[in-house]
Amino acid sequence: KDFLKKGTIEEIVYEKCSALLGESTIVVSEQTENVLQKIKKNIVNNTSKKIIFSENYNYKKNTNGFVYNDSLGQIDLPLPNLSGDFQISNVSTAIATVRKLDEFKITDLNIKQAITKIRSEGRLQKITQGRLRNYVSKNNQILIDGAHNTLAALAVEKYLRSLNSGKKIIMLLGMMANKEHREFI
């Protein structure tokens, strides 16, 4: 946003979409309807193949995990080895991408195995060892997250609320001066 005139969503979408090369593949992850329409408007004349969440692929969470669905079929999957429901959306976007890559022969079994082993450093990551862990009771958790915008902050808040632990949450926050501190908090 530092390089944009006003930092509006329209400017951000334009900046992210304007440099996309034609004759490639554009994968659009799960978005709010407002943002999705802005993205579609920006890529309408791009000759690239487009893979868009809710049009070309989707997912539905269930009690055992989630079901991924696209034109190649449906896959029943366990929850990814990542904290936060937003990670199901992220994993689904990765699956949509990899299933369309001709140079790799990725099977449903490969996907099932991979998402149970996946790690995402700095995204609701549990710190289980190290010097800092030595200063905190074993009854308490240390989580780190590199969230840096208001949408990511909402995902972290949703995850923390889902814990229902009744424990006090102590947050240490460090952000660059050019971020939206008030909105984030």
PDB file of C-alpha atoms in Angstrom:
ATOM      1  CA  LYS A   1       0.000   0.000   0.000  1.00  0.00           C
ATOM      2  CA  ASP A   2       3.007   2.317   0.440  1.00  0.00           C
ATOM      3  CA  PHE A   3       3.381   2.497  -3.339  1.00  0.00           C
ATOM      4  CA  LEU A   4      -0.281   3.173  -4.110  1.00  0.00           C
ATOM      5  CA  LYS A   5      -1.938   6.567  -4.233  1.00  0.00           C
ATOM      6  CA  LYS A   6      -4.864   5.825  -1.929  1.00  0.00           C
ATOM      7  CA  GLY A   7      -4.407   2.190  -0.934  1.00  0.00           C
ATOM      8  CA  THR A   8      -7.918   1.234  -2.012  1.00  0.00           C
ATOM      9  CA  ILE A   9      -8.933  -2.328  -2.749  1.00  0.00           C
ATOM     10  CA  GLU A  10      -9.336  -1.347  -6.413  1.00  0.00           C
ATOM     11  CA  GLU A  11      -5.700  -0.208  -6.559  1.00  0.00           C
ATOM     12  CA  ILE A  12      -4.471  -3.326  -4.782  1.00  0.00           C
ATOM     13  CA  VAL A  13      -6.389  -5.649  -7.130  1.00  0.00           C
ATOM     14  CA  TYR A  14      -5.148  -3.722 -10.167  1.00  0.00           C
ATOM     15  CA  GLU A  15      -1.519  -3.939  -8.995  1.00  0.00           C
ATOM     16  CA  LYS A  16      -1.787  -7.667  -8.317  1.00  0.00           C
ATOM     17  CA  CYS A  17      -3.584  -8.460 -11.589  1.00  0.00           C
ATOM     18  CA  SER A  18      -2.097  -6.023 -14.118  1.00  0.00           C
ATOM     19  CA  ALA A  19       1.263  -7.793 -14.461  1.00  0.00           C
ATOM     20  CA  LEU A  20      -0.202 -11.274 -15.020  1.00  0.00           C
ATOM     21  CA  LEU A  21       1.059 -12.596 -18.335  1.00  0.00           C
ATOM     22  CA  GLY A  22      -1.308 -13.844 -20.993  1.00  0.00           C
ATOM     23  CA  GLU A  23      -1.202 -17.495 -22.073  1.00  0.00           C
ATOM     24  CA  SER A  24      -0.448 -18.717 -18.558  1.00  0.00           C
ATOM     25  CA  THR A  25      -2.742 -19.920 -15.773  1.00  0.00           C
ATOM     26  CA  ILE A  26      -4.343 -17.642 -13.208  1.00  0.00           C
ATOM     27  CA  VAL A  27      -5.617 -19.272 -10.026  1.00  0.00           C
ATOM     28  CA  VAL A  28      -7.978 -17.146  -7.940  1.00  0.00           C
ATOM     29  CA  SER A  29      -8.402 -18.227  -4.331  1.00  0.00           C
ATOM     30  CA  GLU A  30     -11.501 -17.841  -2.176  1.00  0.00           C
ATOM     31  CA  GLN A  31     -12.468 -14.158  -2.045  1.00  0.00           C
ATOM     32  CA  THR A  32     -15.325 -12.007  -0.861  1.00  0.00           C
ATOM     33  CA  GLU A  33     -17.813 -11.425  -3.685  1.00  0.00           C
ATOM     34  CA  ASN A  34     -16.803  -7.754  -3.889  1.00  0.00           C
ATOM     35  CA  VAL A  35     -13.098  -8.545  -4.339  1.00  0.00           C
ATOM     36  CA  LEU A  36     -13.818 -11.428  -6.717  1.00  0.00           C
ATOM     37  CA  GLN A  37     -15.788  -9.137  -9.035  1.00  0.00           C
ATOM     38  CA  LYS A  38     -12.915  -6.636  -9.042  1.00  0.00           C
ATOM     39  CA  ILE A  39     -10.408  -9.396  -9.872  1.00  0.00           C
ATOM     40  CA  LYS A  40     -12.608 -10.734 -12.682  1.00  0.00           C
ATOM     41  CA  LYS A  41     -12.968  -7.235 -14.122  1.00  0.00           C
ATOM     42  CA  ASN A  42      -9.180  -6.839 -14.148  1.00  0.00           C
ATOM     43  CA  ILE A  43      -8.482 -10.195 -15.828  1.00  0.00           C
ATOM     44  CA  VAL A  44     -11.414 -10.341 -18.246  1.00  0.00           C
ATOM     45  CA  ASN A  45      -9.223  -9.543 -21.282  1.00  0.00           C
ATOM     46  CA  ASN A  46      -6.281 -11.654 -20.143  1.00  0.00           C
ATOM     47  CA  THR A  47      -5.941 -14.693 -22.433  1.00  0.00           C
ATOM     48  CA  SER A  48      -4.693 -16.925 -19.616  1.00  0.00           C
ATOM     49  CA  LYS A  49      -6.570 -19.977 -18.436  1.00  0.00           C
ATOM     50  CA  LYS A  50      -8.497 -19.025 -15.296  1.00  0.00           C
ATOM     51  CA  ILE A  51      -9.178 -21.289 -12.316  1.00  0.00           C
ATOM     52  CA  ILE A  52     -11.537 -19.487  -9.965  1.00  0.00           C
ATOM     53  CA  PHE A  53     -12.773 -20.615  -6.553  1.00  0.00           C
ATOM     54  CA  SER A  54     -16.531 -21.353  -6.562  1.00  0.00           C
ATOM     55  CA  GLU A  55     -16.567 -21.605 -10.365  1.00  0.00           C
ATOM     56  CA  ASN A  56     -13.853 -24.174 -11.093  1.00  0.00           C
ATOM     57  CA  TYR A  57     -13.165 -25.642  -7.667  1.00  0.00           C
ATOM     58  CA  ASN A  58     -14.562 -25.549  -4.139  1.00  0.00           C
ATOM     59  CA  TYR A  59     -14.493 -27.315  -0.803  1.00  0.00           C
ATOM     60  CA  LYS A  60     -16.880 -28.117   2.001  1.00  0.00           C
ATOM     61  CA  LYS A  61     -15.783 -28.805   5.553  1.00  0.00           C
ATOM     62  CA  ASN A  62     -17.353 -31.785   7.317  1.00  0.00           C
ATOM     63  CA  THR A  63     -16.918 -33.594  10.633  1.00  0.00           C
ATOM     64  CA  ASN A  64     -14.084 -35.804   9.334  1.00  0.00           C
ATOM     65  CA  GLY A  65     -12.197 -33.179   7.324  1.00  0.00           C
ATOM     66  CA  PHE A  66     -13.309 -31.642   4.057  1.00  0.00           C
ATOM     67  CA  VAL A  67     -14.399 -32.530   0.553  1.00  0.00           C
ATOM     68  CA  TYR A  68     -12.525 -30.925  -2.342  1.00  0.00           C
ATOM     69  CA  ASN A  69     -14.294 -30.766  -5.724  1.00  0.00           C
ATOM     70  CA  ASP A  70     -13.273 -29.691  -9.236  1.00  0.00           C
ATOM     71  CA  SER A  71     -13.787 -30.810 -12.846  1.00  0.00           C
ATOM     72  CA  LEU A  72     -11.463 -33.790 -12.265  1.00  0.00           C
ATOM     73  CA  GLY A  73     -13.650 -35.085  -9.453  1.00  0.00           C
ATOM     74  CA  GLN A  74     -14.175 -35.076  -5.732  1.00  0.00           C
ATOM     75  CA  ILE A  75     -11.683 -36.021  -3.023  1.00  0.00           C
ATOM     76  CA  ASP A  76     -12.562 -36.729   0.614  1.00  0.00           C
ATOM     77  CA  LEU A  77      -9.686 -35.331   2.627  1.00  0.00           C
ATOM     78  CA  PRO A  78      -8.615 -35.140   6.260  1.00  0.00           C
ATOM     79  CA  LEU A  79      -8.057 -31.746   7.821  1.00  0.00           C
ATOM     80  CA  PRO A  80      -4.650 -30.331   6.952  1.00  0.00           C
ATOM     81  CA  ASN A  81      -1.901 -30.424   9.548  1.00  0.00           C
ATOM     82  CA  LEU A  82      -2.370 -26.667  10.006  1.00  0.00           C
ATOM     83  CA  SER A  83      -4.280 -24.606  12.547  1.00  0.00           C
ATOM     84  CA  GLY A  84      -7.188 -22.420  11.488  1.00  0.00           C
ATOM     85  CA  ASP A  85     -10.098 -23.061   9.132  1.00  0.00           C
ATOM     86  CA  PHE A  86      -8.663 -20.548   6.634  1.00  0.00           C
ATOM     87  CA  GLN A  87      -5.972 -23.140   5.925  1.00  0.00           C
ATOM     88  CA  ILE A  88      -8.572 -25.405   4.280  1.00  0.00           C
ATOM     89  CA  SER A  89      -9.155 -22.651   1.752  1.00  0.00           C
ATOM     90  CA  ASN A  90      -5.406 -22.220   1.209  1.00  0.00           C
ATOM     91  CA  VAL A  91      -4.889 -25.979   0.789  1.00  0.00           C
ATOM     92  CA  SER A  92      -7.817 -26.153  -1.652  1.00  0.00           C
ATOM     93  CA  THR A  93      -6.199 -23.450  -3.792  1.00  0.00           C
ATOM     94  CA  ALA A  94      -2.940 -25.406  -3.815  1.00  0.00           C
ATOM     95  CA  ILE A  95      -4.831 -28.572  -4.799  1.00  0.00           C
ATOM     96  CA  ALA A  96      -6.635 -26.727  -7.617  1.00  0.00           C
ATOM     97  CA  THR A  97      -3.267 -25.545  -8.898  1.00  0.00           C
ATOM     98  CA  VAL A  98      -1.389 -28.829  -8.702  1.00  0.00           C
ATOM     99  CA  ARG A  99      -4.213 -30.850 -10.288  1.00  0.00           C
ATOM    100  CA  LYS A 100      -3.969 -28.645 -13.400  1.00  0.00           C
ATOM    101  CA  LEU A 101      -0.190 -29.003 -13.813  1.00  0.00           C
ATOM    102  CA  ASP A 102       0.468 -31.446 -16.649  1.00  0.00           C
ATOM    103  CA  GLU A 103       4.148 -31.921 -15.859  1.00  0.00           C
ATOM    104  CA  PHE A 104       3.399 -33.624 -12.531  1.00  0.00           C
ATOM    105  CA  LYS A 105       1.388 -36.769 -11.973  1.00  0.00           C
ATOM    106  CA  ILE A 106      -0.127 -35.967  -8.582  1.00  0.00           C
ATOM    107  CA  THR A 107      -2.577 -38.586  -7.324  1.00  0.00           C
ATOM    108  CA  ASP A 108      -5.364 -38.227  -4.778  1.00  0.00           C
ATOM    109  CA  LEU A 109      -3.256 -40.347  -2.421  1.00  0.00           C
ATOM    110  CA  ASN A 110      -0.311 -37.937  -2.831  1.00  0.00           C
ATOM    111  CA  ILE A 111      -2.618 -35.064  -1.849  1.00  0.00           C
ATOM    112  CA  LYS A 112      -4.060 -36.910   1.153  1.00  0.00           C
ATOM    113  CA  GLN A 113      -0.615 -37.754   2.459  1.00  0.00           C
ATOM    114  CA  ALA A 114       0.823 -34.301   1.818  1.00  0.00           C
ATOM    115  CA  ILE A 115      -1.834 -32.308   3.661  1.00  0.00           C
ATOM    116  CA  THR A 116      -1.395 -34.377   6.811  1.00  0.00           C
ATOM    117  CA  LYS A 117       2.341 -33.600   6.809  1.00  0.00           C
ATOM    118  CA  ILE A 118       2.296 -29.981   5.628  1.00  0.00           C
ATOM    119  CA  ARG A 119       3.900 -27.308   7.793  1.00  0.00           C
ATOM    120  CA  SER A 120       3.496 -23.575   7.557  1.00  0.00           C
ATOM    121  CA  GLU A 121       6.120 -21.778   9.571  1.00  0.00           C
ATOM    122  CA  GLY A 122       4.816 -18.640  11.215  1.00  0.00           C
ATOM    123  CA  ARG A 123       1.103 -19.244  10.563  1.00  0.00           C
ATOM    124  CA  LEU A 124      -0.519 -20.138  13.879  1.00  0.00           C
ATOM    125  CA  GLN A 125       2.624 -22.127  14.557  1.00  0.00           C
ATOM    126  CA  LYS A 126       2.854 -23.808  17.951  1.00  0.00           C
ATOM    127  CA  ILE A 127       6.202 -23.331  19.638  1.00  0.00           C
ATOM    128  CA  THR A 128       6.906 -26.628  21.398  1.00  0.00           C
ATOM    129  CA  GLN A 129      10.617 -26.374  22.135  1.00  0.00           C
ATOM    130  CA  GLY A 130      13.409 -23.879  22.572  1.00  0.00           C
ATOM    131  CA  ARG A 131      14.497 -21.297  25.119  1.00  0.00           C
ATOM    132  CA  LEU A 132      11.257 -19.298  25.083  1.00  0.00           C
ATOM    133  CA  ARG A 133       9.256 -22.478  25.710  1.00  0.00           C
ATOM    134  CA  ASN A 134      11.319 -23.032  28.886  1.00  0.00           C
ATOM    135  CA  TYR A 135       9.856 -19.846  30.404  1.00  0.00           C
ATOM    136  CA  VAL A 136       6.213 -20.812  29.893  1.00  0.00           C
ATOM    137  CA  SER A 137       4.247 -23.391  31.860  1.00  0.00           C
ATOM    138  CA  LYS A 138       3.529 -26.656  30.029  1.00  0.00           C
ATOM    139  CA  ASN A 139      -0.183 -25.896  30.604  1.00  0.00           C
ATOM    140  CA  ASN A 140       0.073 -22.900  28.273  1.00  0.00           C
ATOM    141  CA  GLN A 141       0.693 -22.561  24.558  1.00  0.00           C
ATOM    142  CA  ILE A 142       2.880 -20.228  22.570  1.00  0.00           C
ATOM    143  CA  LEU A 143       1.639 -19.459  19.080  1.00  0.00           C
ATOM    144  CA  ILE A 144       3.284 -17.233  16.520  1.00  0.00           C
ATOM    145  CA  ASP A 145       1.665 -15.797  13.435  1.00  0.00           C
ATOM    146  CA  GLY A 146       3.012 -13.463  10.796  1.00  0.00           C
ATOM    147  CA  ALA A 147      -0.385 -11.872  10.104  1.00  0.00           C
ATOM    148  CA  HIS A 148       0.129  -8.357   8.809  1.00  0.00           C
ATOM    149  CA  ASN A 149      -3.230  -7.155   7.533  1.00  0.00           C
ATOM    150  CA  THR A 150      -6.770  -6.898   8.855  1.00  0.00           C
ATOM    151  CA  LEU A 151      -8.052  -9.957   6.963  1.00  0.00           C
ATOM    152  CA  ALA A 152      -5.280 -12.093   8.454  1.00  0.00           C
ATOM    153  CA  ALA A 153      -6.018 -10.622  11.887  1.00  0.00           C
ATOM    154  CA  LEU A 154      -9.634 -11.774  11.569  1.00  0.00           C
ATOM    155  CA  ALA A 155      -8.459 -15.309  10.743  1.00  0.00           C
ATOM    156  CA  VAL A 156      -6.215 -15.339  13.832  1.00  0.00           C
ATOM    157  CA  GLU A 157      -9.060 -14.020  15.998  1.00  0.00           C
ATOM    158  CA  LYS A 158     -11.426 -16.700  14.684  1.00  0.00           C
ATOM    159  CA  TYR A 159      -8.882 -19.395  15.491  1.00  0.00           C
ATOM    160  CA  LEU A 160      -8.251 -18.078  19.015  1.00  0.00           C
ATOM    161  CA  ARG A 161     -12.003 -17.960  19.692  1.00  0.00           C
ATOM    162  CA  SER A 162     -12.314 -21.573  18.498  1.00  0.00           C
ATOM    163  CA  LEU A 163      -9.949 -22.731  21.243  1.00  0.00           C
ATOM    164  CA  ASN A 164     -12.606 -22.107  23.932  1.00  0.00           C
ATOM    165  CA  SER A 165      -9.940 -22.696  26.552  1.00  0.00           C
ATOM    166  CA  GLY A 166     -11.187 -20.100  29.029  1.00  0.00           C
ATOM    167  CA  LYS A 167      -7.560 -19.068  29.452  1.00  0.00           C
ATOM    168  CA  LYS A 168      -6.352 -15.525  29.189  1.00  0.00           C
ATOM    169  CA  ILE A 169      -4.699 -14.720  25.874  1.00  0.00           C
ATOM    170  CA  ILE A 170      -1.610 -12.554  25.969  1.00  0.00           C
ATOM    171  CA  MET A 171      -0.574 -11.103  22.634  1.00  0.00           C
ATOM    172  CA  LEU A 172       2.740  -9.523  21.781  1.00  0.00           C
ATOM    173  CA  LEU A 173       2.447  -7.481  18.628  1.00  0.00           C
ATOM    174  CA  GLY A 174       5.190  -6.036  16.505  1.00  0.00           C
ATOM    175  CA  MET A 175       4.358  -4.285  13.255  1.00  0.00           C
ATOM    176  CA  MET A 176       6.059  -1.922  10.885  1.00  0.00           C
ATOM    177  CA  ALA A 177       4.978   1.708  11.116  1.00  0.00           C
ATOM    178  CA  ASN A 178       3.287   1.590   7.693  1.00  0.00           C
ATOM    179  CA  LYS A 179       0.729  -1.060   8.691  1.00  0.00           C
ATOM    180  CA  GLU A 180      -2.869  -0.467   9.826  1.00  0.00           C
ATOM    181  CA  HIS A 181      -2.348  -0.924  13.573  1.00  0.00           C
ATOM    182  CA  ARG A 182      -5.783   0.122  14.832  1.00  0.00           C
ATOM    183  CA  GLU A 183      -7.678  -1.941  12.267  1.00  0.00           C
ATOM    184  CA  PHE A 184      -5.464  -4.940  12.941  1.00  0.00           C
ATOM    185  CA  ILE A 185      -5.977  -4.817  16.718  1.00  0.00           C
TER     186      ILE A 185
END
